[in-house]
Coordinates of N, CA and C in Angstrom, one line a residue:
P1 N 106.3 -68.9 -153.8 CA 106.4 -68.8 -155.3 C 107.4 -69.7 -155.9
G2 N 108.2 -70.4 -155.1 CA 109.1 -71.4 -155.7 C 109.6 -72.4 -154.7
A3 N 110.2 -73.4 -155.1 CA 110.7 -74.4 -154.2 C 112.0 -74.0 -153.5
P4 N 112.2 -74.2 -152.2 CA 113.4 -73.8 -151.6 C 114.6 -74.5 -152.2
V5 N 115.7 -73.8 -152.1 CA 117.0 -74.3 -152.6 C 117.5 -75.2 -151.4
V6 N 117.8 -76.5 -151.7 CA 118.3 -77.4 -150.7 C 119.7 -77.0 -150.3
A7 N 119.9 -77.0 -149.0 CA 121.3 -76.7 -148.6 C 122.2 -77.7 -149.1
G8 N 123.4 -77.3 -149.7 CA 124.4 -78.2 -150.2 C 124.0 -78.6 -151.6
A9 N 123.1 -78.0 -152.3 CA 122.7 -78.4 -153.6 C 123.8 -78.2 -154.7
Y10 N 124.6 -77.3 -154.4 CA 125.8 -77.0 -155.3 C 126.9 -76.5 -154.5
G11 N 128.1 -76.6 -155.0 CA 129.3 -76.0 -154.3 C 129.6 -76.8 -153.1
P12 N 130.3 -76.2 -152.2 CA 130.7 -74.8 -152.3 C 131.8 -74.6 -153.3
F13 N 131.8 -73.4 -153.9 CA 132.9 -73.0 -154.8 C 133.7 -72.0 -154.0
V14 N 135.0 -72.4 -153.8 CA 135.9 -71.6 -153.1 C 136.9 -71.0 -154.1
C15 N 136.9 -69.7 -154.3 CA 137.6 -69.0 -155.3 C 138.7 -68.2 -154.7
S16 N 140.0 -68.4 -155.2 CA 141.1 -67.6 -154.6 C 142.3 -67.6 -155.6
Y17 N 143.3 -66.8 -155.3 CA 144.5 -66.8 -156.1 C 145.6 -67.6 -155.4
T18 N 146.4 -68.3 -156.2 CA 147.6 -68.9 -155.7 C 148.7 -68.3 -156.6
G19 N 149.5 -67.4 -156.1 CA 150.4 -66.8 -157.0 C 149.7 -65.9 -158.0
A20 N 150.0 -66.1 -159.3 CA 149.3 -65.3 -160.3 C 148.1 -66.0 -160.9
T21 N 147.7 -67.2 -160.4 CA 146.7 -67.9 -161.0 C 145.5 -68.0 -160.1
G22 N 144.3 -67.6 -160.6 CA 143.0 -67.7 -159.9 C 142.3 -69.0 -160.3
S23 N 141.6 -69.6 -159.3 CA 140.8 -70.8 -159.6 C 139.7 -70.9 -158.5
C24 N 138.8 -71.8 -158.9 CA 137.7 -72.2 -157.9 C 137.6 -73.7 -157.8
T25 N 137.3 -74.1 -156.6 CA 137.1 -75.6 -156.4 C 135.8 -76.1 -157.0
N26 N 135.7 -77.4 -157.0 CA 134.4 -78.1 -157.5 C 134.1 -77.7 -159.0
N27 N 135.1 -77.5 -159.8 CA 134.9 -77.1 -161.2 C 134.2 -75.8 -161.4
G28 N 134.3 -74.9 -160.4 CA 133.7 -73.6 -160.6 C 134.5 -72.7 -161.5
G29 N 133.8 -71.9 -162.3 CA 134.5 -71.0 -163.2 C 135.0 -69.8 -162.5
F30 N 136.3 -69.5 -162.7 CA 136.9 -68.4 -162.1 C 136.8 -67.2 -163.0
N31 N 136.4 -66.0 -162.5 CA 136.3 -64.8 -163.3 C 137.2 -63.8 -162.7
A32 N 138.4 -63.6 -163.4 CA 139.4 -62.7 -162.9 C 138.9 -61.2 -162.8
A33 N 138.1 -60.8 -163.7 CA 137.5 -59.4 -163.7 C 136.6 -59.2 -162.5
A34 N 135.8 -60.2 -162.1 CA 134.9 -60.1 -161.0 C 135.7 -60.1 -159.7
F35 N 136.7 -61.0 -159.6 CA 137.6 -61.0 -158.4 C 138.3 -59.7 -158.3
S36 N 138.8 -59.1 -159.4 CA 139.5 -57.9 -159.3 C 138.6 -56.7 -158.8
R37 N 137.3 -56.8 -159.2 CA 136.4 -55.8 -158.7 C 136.2 -55.8 -157.2
V38 N 136.2 -57.0 -156.6 CA 136.2 -57.1 -155.2 C 137.5 -56.5 -154.6
F39 N 138.6 -56.9 -155.2 CA 139.9 -56.6 -154.6 C 140.3 -55.1 -154.9
R40 N 140.1 -54.6 -156.2 CA 140.6 -53.3 -156.6 C 139.5 -52.3 -156.7
G41 N 138.2 -52.7 -156.8 CA 137.1 -51.7 -157.0 C 137.0 -51.5 -158.5
D42 N 136.7 -50.3 -159.0 CA 136.4 -50.1 -160.4 C 137.6 -49.9 -161.2
T43 N 138.4 -50.9 -161.3 CA 139.6 -50.8 -162.2 C 139.6 -52.0 -163.1
A44 N 140.3 -52.0 -164.2 CA 140.3 -53.1 -165.1 C 141.5 -54.0 -165.0
N45 N 142.5 -53.5 -164.2 CA 143.8 -54.3 -164.1 C 143.6 -55.5 -163.3
T46 N 143.7 -56.7 -163.8 CA 143.6 -57.9 -163.1 C 144.9 -58.7 -163.0
S47 N 146.0 -58.1 -163.4 CA 147.2 -58.9 -163.6 C 148.2 -58.9 -162.4
N48 N 147.9 -58.1 -161.4 CA 148.9 -58.1 -160.3 C 148.2 -57.7 -159.0
D49 N 149.0 -57.5 -157.9 CA 148.5 -57.2 -156.6 C 148.5 -55.6 -156.4
A50 N 148.9 -54.9 -157.4 CA 148.9 -53.4 -157.2 C 147.5 -52.8 -156.9
C51 N 147.5 -51.9 -156.0 CA 146.2 -51.2 -155.7 C 146.3 -49.8 -156.3
P52 N 145.4 -49.5 -157.2 CA 145.4 -48.2 -157.9 C 144.9 -47.1 -157.1
A53 N 145.4 -45.9 -157.4 CA 144.9 -44.7 -156.7 C 143.4 -44.5 -157.1
L54 N 142.6 -44.0 -156.2 CA 141.2 -43.8 -156.4 C 141.0 -42.5 -157.2
T55 N 140.0 -42.5 -158.1 CA 139.7 -41.2 -158.7 C 138.2 -40.9 -158.4
A56 N 137.8 -39.7 -158.7 CA 136.4 -39.3 -158.3 C 135.4 -40.2 -158.9
G57 N 134.4 -40.6 -158.1 CA 133.3 -41.5 -158.5 C 133.7 -42.9 -158.6
Q58 N 134.9 -43.3 -158.3 CA 135.3 -44.7 -158.4 C 135.0 -45.4 -157.1
R59 N 134.5 -46.7 -157.3 CA 134.2 -47.5 -156.1 C 135.5 -48.1 -155.6
P60 N 135.8 -48.0 -154.3 CA 137.0 -48.6 -153.8 C 136.9 -50.1 -153.7
G61 N 138.1 -50.8 -153.7 CA 138.1 -52.2 -153.4 C 138.7 -52.5 -152.1
M62 N 138.9 -53.7 -151.7 CA 139.4 -54.1 -150.4 C 140.8 -53.6 -150.2
C63 N 141.6 -53.5 -151.2 CA 143.0 -53.0 -151.1 C 143.1 -51.6 -150.7
H64 N 142.0 -50.8 -150.9 CA 142.0 -49.4 -150.5 C 141.8 -49.2 -149.0
F65 N 141.1 -50.2 -148.4 CA 140.9 -50.1 -147.0 C 141.9 -50.9 -146.2
F66 N 142.7 -51.8 -146.8 CA 143.6 -52.6 -146.1 C 144.9 -52.6 -146.9
P67 N 145.7 -51.5 -146.8 CA 147.0 -51.5 -147.6 C 147.9 -52.7 -147.3
G68 N 148.5 -53.2 -148.3 CA 149.4 -54.4 -148.1 C 148.7 -55.7 -148.3
L69 N 147.4 -55.6 -148.6 CA 146.6 -56.8 -148.8 C 147.0 -57.3 -150.2
L70 N 147.1 -58.7 -150.3 CA 147.4 -59.3 -151.6 C 146.2 -60.1 -152.1
R71 N 146.1 -60.3 -153.4 CA 145.0 -61.1 -153.9 C 145.0 -62.5 -153.3
S72 N 146.1 -63.1 -153.0 CA 146.2 -64.4 -152.4 C 145.6 -64.4 -150.9
N73 N 145.4 -63.3 -150.3 CA 144.8 -63.2 -149.0 C 143.3 -63.2 -149.0
V74 N 142.7 -63.0 -150.2 CA 141.2 -62.9 -150.3 C 140.7 -64.2 -150.8
V75 N 139.6 -64.7 -150.2 CA 138.9 -66.0 -150.6 C 137.5 -65.7 -150.7
V76 N 136.8 -66.0 -151.8 CA 135.4 -65.8 -152.0 C 134.8 -67.2 -152.2
T77 N 133.8 -67.4 -151.3 CA 133.1 -68.8 -151.3 C 131.6 -68.6 -151.6
Y78 N 131.1 -69.4 -152.6 CA 129.7 -69.4 -153.0 C 129.1 -70.8 -152.5
T79 N 128.1 -70.7 -151.7 CA 127.5 -71.9 -151.1 C 126.0 -71.9 -151.2
A80 N 125.4 -73.1 -151.4 CA 123.9 -73.2 -151.3 C 123.6 -73.5 -149.9
T81 N 123.0 -72.5 -149.2 CA 122.7 -72.6 -147.8 C 121.3 -72.9 -147.5
G82 N 120.5 -73.0 -148.5 CA 119.0 -73.2 -148.4 C 118.2 -71.9 -148.4
L83 N 118.9 -70.7 -148.6 CA 118.2 -69.5 -148.6 C 117.8 -69.2 -150.1
G84 N 116.8 -68.5 -150.3 CA 116.3 -68.2 -151.7 C 115.4 -69.3 -152.2
Y85 N 115.1 -69.2 -153.5 CA 114.2 -70.3 -154.1 C 114.7 -70.5 -155.5
Q86 N 114.6 -71.8 -156.0 CA 115.2 -72.2 -157.2 C 114.5 -71.9 -158.5
T87 N 113.2 -71.4 -158.4 CA 112.5 -71.1 -159.6 C 112.5 -69.6 -159.9
R88 N 113.3 -68.9 -159.3 CA 113.4 -67.4 -159.6 C 114.1 -67.3 -161.0
L89 N 113.9 -66.2 -161.6 CA 114.4 -66.1 -163.0 C 115.9 -66.2 -163.1
G90 N 116.6 -65.7 -162.1 CA 118.1 -65.8 -162.1 C 118.6 -67.1 -161.6
G91 N 117.8 -68.0 -161.2 CA 118.3 -69.3 -160.7 C 118.5 -69.3 -159.2
P92 N 119.0 -70.3 -158.6 CA 119.2 -70.4 -157.2 C 120.1 -69.3 -156.7
V93 N 119.8 -68.9 -155.4 CA 120.6 -67.8 -154.9 C 121.7 -68.3 -154.0
P94 N 123.0 -68.0 -154.2 CA 124.0 -68.5 -153.4 C 124.2 -67.6 -152.1
T95 N 124.8 -68.1 -151.1 CA 125.3 -67.3 -150.0 C 126.8 -67.1 -150.3
I96 N 127.2 -65.8 -150.3 CA 128.6 -65.5 -150.6 C 129.4 -65.0 -149.4
T97 N 130.5 -65.6 -149.2 CA 131.4 -65.3 -148.1 C 132.7 -64.8 -148.6
V98 N 133.1 -63.6 -148.1 CA 134.5 -63.1 -148.5 C 135.3 -63.1 -147.2
S99 N 136.4 -63.8 -147.3 CA 137.3 -63.9 -146.1 C 138.7 -63.6 -146.4
L100 N 139.5 -63.3 -145.3 CA 140.9 -63.0 -145.5 C 141.7 -64.2 -144.8
Q101 N 142.8 -64.5 -145.4 CA 143.6 -65.6 -144.9 C 145.1 -65.2 -144.9
N102 N 145.9 -65.8 -144.1 CA 147.4 -65.7 -144.1 C 147.8 -64.2 -143.9
R103 N 147.2 -63.6 -143.0 CA 147.7 -62.2 -142.6 C 148.3 -62.2 -141.3
T104 N 149.3 -61.4 -141.1 CA 150.0 -61.2 -139.8 C 149.6 -59.9 -139.2
F105 N 149.3 -59.9 -137.9 CA 149.0 -58.7 -137.1 C 150.3 -58.2 -136.5
Q106 N 150.6 -57.0 -136.7 CA 151.8 -56.4 -136.1 C 151.4 -55.5 -134.9
F107 N 152.0 -55.7 -133.8 CA 151.8 -54.9 -132.6 C 152.9 -53.7 -132.7
F108 N 152.6 -52.7 -133.5 CA 153.6 -51.7 -133.7 C 154.0 -51.0 -132.4
F109 N 153.1 -50.5 -131.6 CA 153.5 -49.8 -130.4 C 154.0 -50.8 -129.3
L110 N 153.2 -51.9 -129.1 CA 153.5 -52.8 -128.0 C 154.7 -53.7 -128.3
Q111 N 155.1 -53.8 -129.6 CA 156.2 -54.6 -130.0 C 157.5 -53.9 -129.5
G112 N 157.6 -52.6 -129.7 CA 158.7 -51.9 -129.2 C 158.7 -51.7 -127.7
L113 N 157.6 -51.5 -127.1 CA 157.5 -51.2 -125.7 C 157.6 -52.5 -124.9
M114 N 156.9 -53.6 -125.3 CA 156.9 -54.8 -124.4 C 157.4 -56.0 -125.1
G115 N 157.9 -55.9 -126.3 CA 158.5 -57.0 -127.0 C 157.4 -58.0 -127.6
F116 N 156.2 -57.6 -127.8 CA 155.2 -58.4 -128.4 C 155.6 -58.8 -129.8
A117 N 155.5 -60.1 -130.1 CA 155.8 -60.6 -131.5 C 154.6 -60.5 -132.4
N118 N 154.8 -60.5 -133.7 CA 153.7 -60.5 -134.6 C 152.9 -61.9 -134.4
I119 N 151.6 -61.8 -134.7 CA 150.8 -63.1 -134.6 C 150.0 -63.3 -135.9
N120 N 149.8 -64.5 -136.2 CA 148.9 -64.8 -137.3 C 147.5 -64.5 -137.0
M121 N 146.8 -63.7 -137.8 CA 145.4 -63.4 -137.6 C 144.5 -64.5 -138.0
P122 N 143.5 -64.8 -137.2 CA 142.5 -65.8 -137.6 C 141.8 -65.3 -138.8
S123 N 141.1 -66.2 -139.5 CA 140.4 -65.9 -140.7 C 139.3 -64.9 -140.3
M124 N 139.1 -63.8 -141.1 CA 138.0 -62.9 -140.9 C 137.1 -63.0 -142.1
L125 N 135.8 -63.0 -141.9 CA 134.9 -63.1 -143.0 C 133.7 -62.3 -142.9
S126 N 133.0 -62.1 -144.0 CA 131.8 -61.4 -144.1 C 130.9 -62.1 -145.1
T127 N 129.6 -62.3 -144.8 CA 128.7 -63.1 -145.6 C 127.5 -62.3 -145.9
V128 N 127.0 -62.6 -147.2 CA 125.7 -61.9 -147.6 C 125.0 -62.9 -148.5
T129 N 123.7 -62.9 -148.5 CA 122.9 -63.7 -149.4 C 122.9 -63.0 -150.8
G130 N 123.0 -63.8 -151.9 CA 123.1 -63.3 -153.2 C 122.0 -62.3 -153.6
E131 N 120.8 -62.6 -153.0 CA 119.6 -61.7 -153.3 C 119.9 -60.3 -152.8
D132 N 120.7 -60.1 -151.8 CA 120.9 -58.8 -151.3 C 122.0 -58.0 -152.0
L133 N 122.7 -58.6 -152.9 CA 123.7 -57.9 -153.7 C 123.1 -56.9 -154.7
K134 N 123.8 -55.8 -154.9 CA 123.3 -54.9 -155.9 C 124.3 -54.9 -157.1
S135 N 123.9 -55.0 -158.3 CA 124.8 -55.2 -159.4 C 125.1 -53.8 -160.1
T136 N 124.5 -52.7 -159.7 CA 124.8 -51.5 -160.3 C 125.3 -50.5 -159.3
W137 N 125.9 -49.4 -159.7 CA 126.5 -48.4 -158.9 C 126.0 -47.1 -159.3
P138 N 125.6 -46.2 -158.6 CA 125.4 -46.2 -157.1 C 124.0 -46.7 -156.8

């Protein structure tokens, strides 16, 4: 029904926070509210790293599952990987990767017992094709 999207046709757009400022590479437009939805869930506050308490019916964000996570630890990447087709009504479909960076793993029990030191965790990521995303809840 449409021509395939050529891998590398746009982006990648790498979006992240540095301090209090969010930005995307390759002249990508940064959307603080969308980034906040990934980080905080269904809350409107986009101005800090605070993780709000959940209320009934509220969608949780990454900070609810990983206490101590900061916005600067989260990186969202949009890439044309060749999946999807470019003549669809919504345009080409990106592949979206969410990853964590600059986190330290603490050996709570083994640190005291065997003297294990904290180690830097390697980047952890999760990827999904844009067509598989759902824009409404539930």
